Amino acid sequence: MAQMIAADRLKKIYVDAKRGDVVAVDAISFDCVEGEIFGILGPNGAGKTTALRMLATILAPTSGSALLNGYDIVREPEKVRGSIGYLSGETGLYARLTPREILRYFGLLNRYPKDTLEERIHNLVTLFDMHEFADVRCEKLSTGMRQKVSIARAVVHDPPILIFDEPTAGLDILVADALLTYIEECRGQGKCVVFSTHVMSEAERICDRIAVIHRGRILAVGSLDELRARTGQRFLEKIFLSLVRGGGEG
Amino acid sequence: MSIGDTFLVFRKEMTDLLRDRRSVLAMIVFPVLIHPILIFGSARLSSYGETRLKEETVTAVVEGGLPDLRERIVSAPGVRPLRARDPAEAVRSGRADIGVALPENLAISAGGEPEAVLFYDGSRGLSGEAMERVARILDEWKAEVREARLDSLGAAELKRVLPVEEKNVASEERMAGGKLGKLLPILLVFLLLNGASFAAVDLFAGERERKTIETLLTSLAPRSSIVAGKFLAVAVSAVIATLLFLSSSFLFTRIRWAGGEGLHDAWSVSPLSAAVVFVISLPLAFLLSAVLVLISSHARTYREAQTLLLPSLLLGVVPAAASVAPGVRLESIVAIVPIANVAVAVREALLGNYPILFLGLVVLSNSIGAYLVLRWARAFLSSERTVFGEARREPGVLPADRPRAREVTIFFAFEILVLYYLGSLVQSKDLLLGVILTLWGFLLLPTLVFARRYRLDIRRDFFLRLPSLRHLLAGILLAPASLLAANLLFHAQSRFLPVPEDLLEAFEKLMGSGEGGLVLMLFAVAVSPGICEEMLFRGLLLGQYRRVLSPTRAVLAGGLLFGLFHLSIYRFLPTALLGIIAGWLVLRTRSIVPAMFLHAVYNGIGVLAGGTGGALEGESLSTPWIAGAILLAAGALLLLREKEWGGGDG
């Protein structure tokens, strides 16, 4: 299987007026292949968002680099952007546009072929069951509806890599479940999905491999079974705690 | 940058804006309605106010003789008499609107010519009205008396000497333009800023607050296209507001004219004027949009952006007031001052004057300004700080020193206010003592307090070290050449920006006032600035700027602020030049003292030559002067050639 993401010692340092230098992400390396869901698991402030933002070329790394679909995030950011769909839990929508207009806007911005764009939008509207509200301004939609629009927006140009930063944050169980199901479908289509969360059960359910991240460092990477073997714990929560507390228990 | 993406972003943003009630108000409704509302409203209001005053009854206290005149005043329609012992006191206390003290008779005595005194309260509209009414009665009465006297002398032909008829040669368009030209530029700038500011807030700070910026930045569209498309939407909002305002003004005045209602035709706009005004406003729309975008992109939230934009809205209207200032001509340096140039050009265009060369200069300078600001904005917008609006900085930039430079600048702004209000107040009481008090009390003292508050080391941070004799001498020798250079600059500048007479007079008054003697004069105008101004500018400002800027930039920034500090557009360049030379000298010698001597001698020569105003008028620009100054400067440079020549550390 083709390697889609290869992060190599990615590092991000901020200078904070009060705290001085803050190492948000400390030289993390990992890779993922097509058809894989790669989970990044960590508590709030662990560096998940910063790491994913660097992959998505929103932030420039202080040092290190990463290849996405063969493109370097530092040297060829625009090519990287053409290969990814990015979604975070706090992503907003244009309130005064309709879902269909938003999909059209991002389809065109991401160079999706014009002649097939309307068909693609129609398919997404069907897939996410958005017919009822596809032409209603987003300001009038419920949270669940909006999240559907956000996901459709992230994948409208059919990118090979999906970067989802805590996409289920703030969603009710039903919508979150639908989202996780969709992510699993993406795996079936051969997409490479990077998925960050601090919810253990989500990671247990869908991730093929998990990187546990704490204070900007990756403590361990592997499938759930590999992590169990390494820590001697059965549940991800225990695995996580054991890794964070020094990883020496098992 | 991709044109297609730019257009795509632009189209989306315009759709977005046009669906928002607030932006439609700012961009369309307000510009269309403001002219009719303002003109109708103000015309009605002022005529209503005037009519009201005319209809009011005024209370008058009349004292003294001349019974027929007294009778005439108190029995005039709309006048109610009041008895009071002191007419002035009656008016002051508000019981009467007008007090009249009449003489007992008209006979010229040894005590002088008899006169009538009218007491009125200028702060009350009704009292002013009463004064006018009574003055009119007095004039009529005087004319009658005069005529009766002439009749009794049998000199009827003396009554009519040189009848005068007033004829206004201005065309209707000119009259209309003259009146409208004062108000329209201010309205135009305001509407333009208002129309663009909503878009600027919404498309930059708003996008960030709604958390849609990340998705936009992970799209394939290049960041330059995103910025360009958004900027275009802001600029087009401004242009739409401008266009609608001008069209509405034009149509409104035409319709009223045709309808013959004739409030005044003072507000009409000709088609050519409207077109020229629109064309010269275009680059300004782009420039101001770029500035607003830059400001808005600094804000983290919608509300912060609005808070930041409000003062800029008010500040932006200030230069537009140049259109109201009578002496300001377009054929001057004003042509390249943004906003003010458009305001004056609009005023001229409304008068039917179209100086093509200067209009071209206006368009050019605003276009260049827009380009520069936009380039700055673009660089800024693609930085991470802009994307997330968080106070995060990349490592390598000194975080700790920055606030200090910023606070120093705020302190400078505070000092300008102090100078403007307190300084001019004490100087109006006594010029020389006022200057001394301003410099030592309002300038040096706060500077030292500031230094203490921020725990600055006066010796180190203010370069307060004993210089070598050589450097000291160099500072003194540089003074004549600096003055010469400043003079040349002043002269070159006065071709474009002629100095008003009253400024020259004020300067001569200061320099030439013999009161207090030469010693006091030298102390006030040469020694004190040399010490106090240097401590603020070459000590505090330069010292702190030097921590965060390169030497060149620190010297330039300090010099320009020094020019600004003198609060006169005419003195800006020459004083900035002195500031730059002094700043350079400080960094070169690592001591502030040579710069103090330079400054004091520079001003001192001005005082000594000043009785004739020579320093300012440039009578001193004779060949021996120039040769001498250059020779001395060469000597100074020679003395400064070696860096850090054994300077003691004090």
Short mmCIF file of C-alpha atoms in Angstrom, two decimals, chain B residues 82-255:
data_model
loop_
_atom_site.label_atom_id
_atom_site.label_comp_id
_atom_site.label_asym_id
_atom_site.label_seq_id
_atom_site.Cartn_x
_atom_site.Cartn_y
_atom_site.Cartn_z
CA LEU B 82 -37.76 95.89 31.83
CA ARG B 83 -36.71 98.26 34.60
CA ALA B 84 -33.36 97.57 36.16
CA ARG B 85 -30.66 99.72 37.68
CA ASP B 86 -27.70 98.11 35.93
CA PRO B 87 -28.34 97.01 32.31
CA ALA B 88 -25.12 94.98 32.12
CA GLU B 89 -25.98 93.08 35.29
CA ALA B 90 -29.53 92.48 34.08
CA VAL B 91 -28.21 90.84 30.92
CA ARG B 92 -25.55 88.87 32.76
CA SER B 93 -28.10 87.46 35.18
CA GLY B 94 -30.35 86.51 32.30
CA ARG B 95 -33.27 88.73 33.31
CA ALA B 96 -32.85 90.85 30.21
CA ASP B 97 -31.73 89.88 26.70
CA ILE B 98 -30.30 93.27 25.91
CA GLY B 99 -29.13 96.22 27.95
CA VAL B 100 -28.82 99.65 26.41
CA ALA B 101 -26.96 102.52 28.04
CA LEU B 102 -27.76 105.75 26.22
CA PRO B 103 -26.02 109.11 26.75
CA GLU B 104 -27.97 112.03 28.19
CA ASN B 105 -27.70 114.04 24.98
CA LEU B 106 -25.71 114.20 21.77
CA ALA B 107 -23.63 117.22 22.66
CA ILE B 108 -19.88 116.76 22.32
CA SER B 109 -18.36 117.80 25.61
CA ALA B 110 -14.87 117.98 26.99
CA GLY B 111 -15.36 114.47 28.32
CA GLY B 112 -15.42 113.17 24.77
CA GLU B 113 -18.03 112.10 22.26
CA PRO B 114 -21.21 110.62 23.74
CA GLU B 115 -21.75 106.97 22.92
CA ALA B 116 -24.38 104.29 23.31
CA VAL B 117 -23.43 100.93 24.78
CA LEU B 118 -25.24 97.66 24.03
CA PHE B 119 -24.83 94.86 26.55
CA TYR B 120 -25.65 91.41 25.28
CA ASP B 121 -24.79 87.79 26.09
CA GLY B 122 -23.05 86.23 23.11
CA SER B 123 -23.61 82.74 24.44
CA ARG B 124 -27.39 83.06 24.13
CA GLY B 125 -28.96 83.05 20.70
CA LEU B 126 -31.86 85.23 21.77
CA SER B 127 -29.57 87.85 23.27
CA GLY B 128 -27.66 88.04 19.98
CA GLU B 129 -30.93 88.43 18.15
CA ALA B 130 -31.96 91.23 20.54
CA MET B 131 -28.64 92.95 19.96
CA GLU B 132 -29.16 92.87 16.21
CA ARG B 133 -32.67 94.26 16.53
CA VAL B 134 -31.61 97.13 18.76
CA ALA B 135 -28.59 97.90 16.59
CA ARG B 136 -30.91 98.13 13.61
CA ILE B 137 -33.17 100.58 15.45
CA LEU B 138 -30.13 102.63 16.41
CA ASP B 139 -28.88 102.68 12.83
CA GLU B 140 -32.23 103.85 11.54
CA TRP B 141 -32.43 106.52 14.19
CA LYS B 142 -28.90 107.69 13.45
CA ALA B 143 -29.61 107.88 9.74
CA GLU B 144 -32.68 110.00 10.44
CA VAL B 145 -30.77 112.32 12.73
CA ARG B 146 -28.00 112.63 10.19
CA GLU B 147 -30.45 113.40 7.42
CA ALA B 148 -32.27 115.97 9.52
CA ARG B 149 -28.96 117.69 10.25
CA LEU B 150 -28.01 117.71 6.59
CA ASP B 151 -31.43 119.11 5.73
CA SER B 152 -31.01 121.85 8.28
CA LEU B 153 -27.66 122.68 6.71
CA GLY B 154 -29.34 122.80 3.30
CA ALA B 155 -26.94 120.19 1.97
CA ALA B 156 -29.39 117.75 0.42
CA GLU B 157 -26.87 116.67 -2.19
CA LEU B 158 -24.59 115.36 0.53
CA LYS B 159 -27.09 112.69 1.34
CA ARG B 160 -26.31 110.57 -1.64
CA VAL B 161 -22.66 109.93 -2.20
CA LEU B 162 -21.46 106.98 -4.22
CA PRO B 163 -24.29 104.50 -4.15
CA VAL B 164 -22.87 100.97 -4.05
CA GLU B 165 -24.28 97.95 -5.81
CA GLU B 166 -22.92 94.46 -5.07
CA LYS B 167 -22.60 92.02 -7.97
CA ASN B 168 -21.53 88.41 -7.55
CA VAL B 169 -19.49 87.32 -10.56
CA ALA B 170 -19.50 83.62 -9.65
CA SER B 171 -21.61 81.45 -11.89
CA GLU B 172 -24.41 79.44 -10.36
CA GLU B 173 -22.31 76.30 -10.60
CA ARG B 174 -19.44 77.99 -8.83
CA MET B 175 -21.60 79.30 -6.04
CA ALA B 176 -23.18 75.91 -5.62
CA GLY B 177 -19.81 74.17 -5.78
CA GLY B 178 -18.30 76.61 -3.31
CA LYS B 179 -20.86 75.78 -0.66
CA LEU B 180 -21.16 72.10 -1.41
CA GLY B 181 -17.38 71.75 -1.78
CA LYS B 182 -16.94 72.36 1.91
CA LEU B 183 -19.25 69.63 3.08
CA LEU B 184 -19.16 67.04 0.36
CA PRO B 185 -15.51 65.93 0.72
CA ILE B 186 -15.98 65.24 4.42
CA LEU B 187 -19.18 63.31 3.76
CA LEU B 188 -17.51 61.46 0.92
CA VAL B 189 -14.57 60.30 3.01
CA PHE B 190 -16.85 59.34 5.86
CA LEU B 191 -19.19 57.31 3.64
CA LEU B 192 -16.33 55.68 1.86
CA LEU B 193 -14.76 54.61 5.14
CA ASN B 194 -18.10 53.57 6.52
CA GLY B 195 -18.97 51.57 3.43
CA ALA B 196 -15.66 49.76 3.46
CA SER B 197 -15.27 49.25 7.17
CA PHE B 198 -18.13 46.82 7.58
CA ALA B 199 -16.76 44.69 4.77
CA ALA B 200 -13.25 44.89 6.18
CA VAL B 201 -14.40 43.75 9.60
CA ASP B 202 -16.63 41.01 8.27
CA LEU B 203 -14.27 39.54 5.71
CA PHE B 204 -11.16 39.46 7.85
CA ALA B 205 -11.87 39.58 11.59
CA GLY B 206 -15.29 38.02 10.94
CA GLU B 207 -13.88 35.13 8.95
CA ARG B 208 -11.51 34.42 11.78
CA GLU B 209 -14.13 34.66 14.48
CA ARG B 210 -16.48 32.33 12.60
CA LYS B 211 -13.58 29.87 12.27
CA THR B 212 -13.95 29.53 8.55
CA ILE B 213 -10.46 30.80 7.84
CA GLU B 214 -8.76 27.43 8.24
CA THR B 215 -10.87 25.76 5.60
CA LEU B 216 -10.20 28.62 3.26
CA LEU B 217 -6.47 28.42 3.88
CA THR B 218 -6.38 24.66 3.27
CA SER B 219 -8.03 25.13 -0.11
CA LEU B 220 -6.00 25.21 -3.28
CA ALA B 221 -6.48 28.93 -3.75
CA PRO B 222 -3.17 30.76 -3.20
CA ARG B 223 -3.19 33.03 -0.18
CA SER B 224 -2.44 36.01 -2.35
CA SER B 225 -5.64 35.31 -4.30
CA ILE B 226 -7.65 34.98 -1.12
CA VAL B 227 -6.33 38.28 0.18
CA ALA B 228 -6.78 39.95 -3.21
CA GLY B 229 -10.35 38.69 -3.61
CA LYS B 230 -11.30 39.82 -0.14
CA PHE B 231 -9.60 43.15 -0.53
CA LEU B 232 -11.39 43.66 -3.84
CA ALA B 233 -14.72 43.05 -2.13
CA VAL B 234 -13.87 45.65 0.52
CA ALA B 235 -12.74 48.16 -2.10
CA VAL B 236 -15.79 47.55 -4.27
CA SER B 237 -18.01 48.14 -1.24
CA ALA B 238 -16.28 51.48 -0.80
CA VAL B 239 -16.62 52.28 -4.49
CA ILE B 240 -20.30 51.35 -4.48
CA ALA B 241 -20.89 53.61 -1.48
CA THR B 242 -19.01 56.44 -3.21
CA LEU B 243 -20.80 55.97 -6.50
CA LEU B 244 -24.23 55.80 -4.92
CA PHE B 245 -23.54 58.83 -2.78
CA LEU B 246 -22.40 60.92 -5.75
CA SER B 247 -25.24 59.72 -7.99
CA SER B 248 -27.76 60.40 -5.28
CA SER B 249 -26.32 63.86 -4.64
CA PHE B 250 -26.34 64.61 -8.34
CA LEU B 251 -29.86 63.33 -9.00
CA PHE B 252 -31.29 64.79 -5.83
CA THR B 253 -30.06 68.30 -6.56
CA ARG B 254 -31.22 68.03 -10.18
CA ILE B 255 -34.68 66.86 -9.27
#
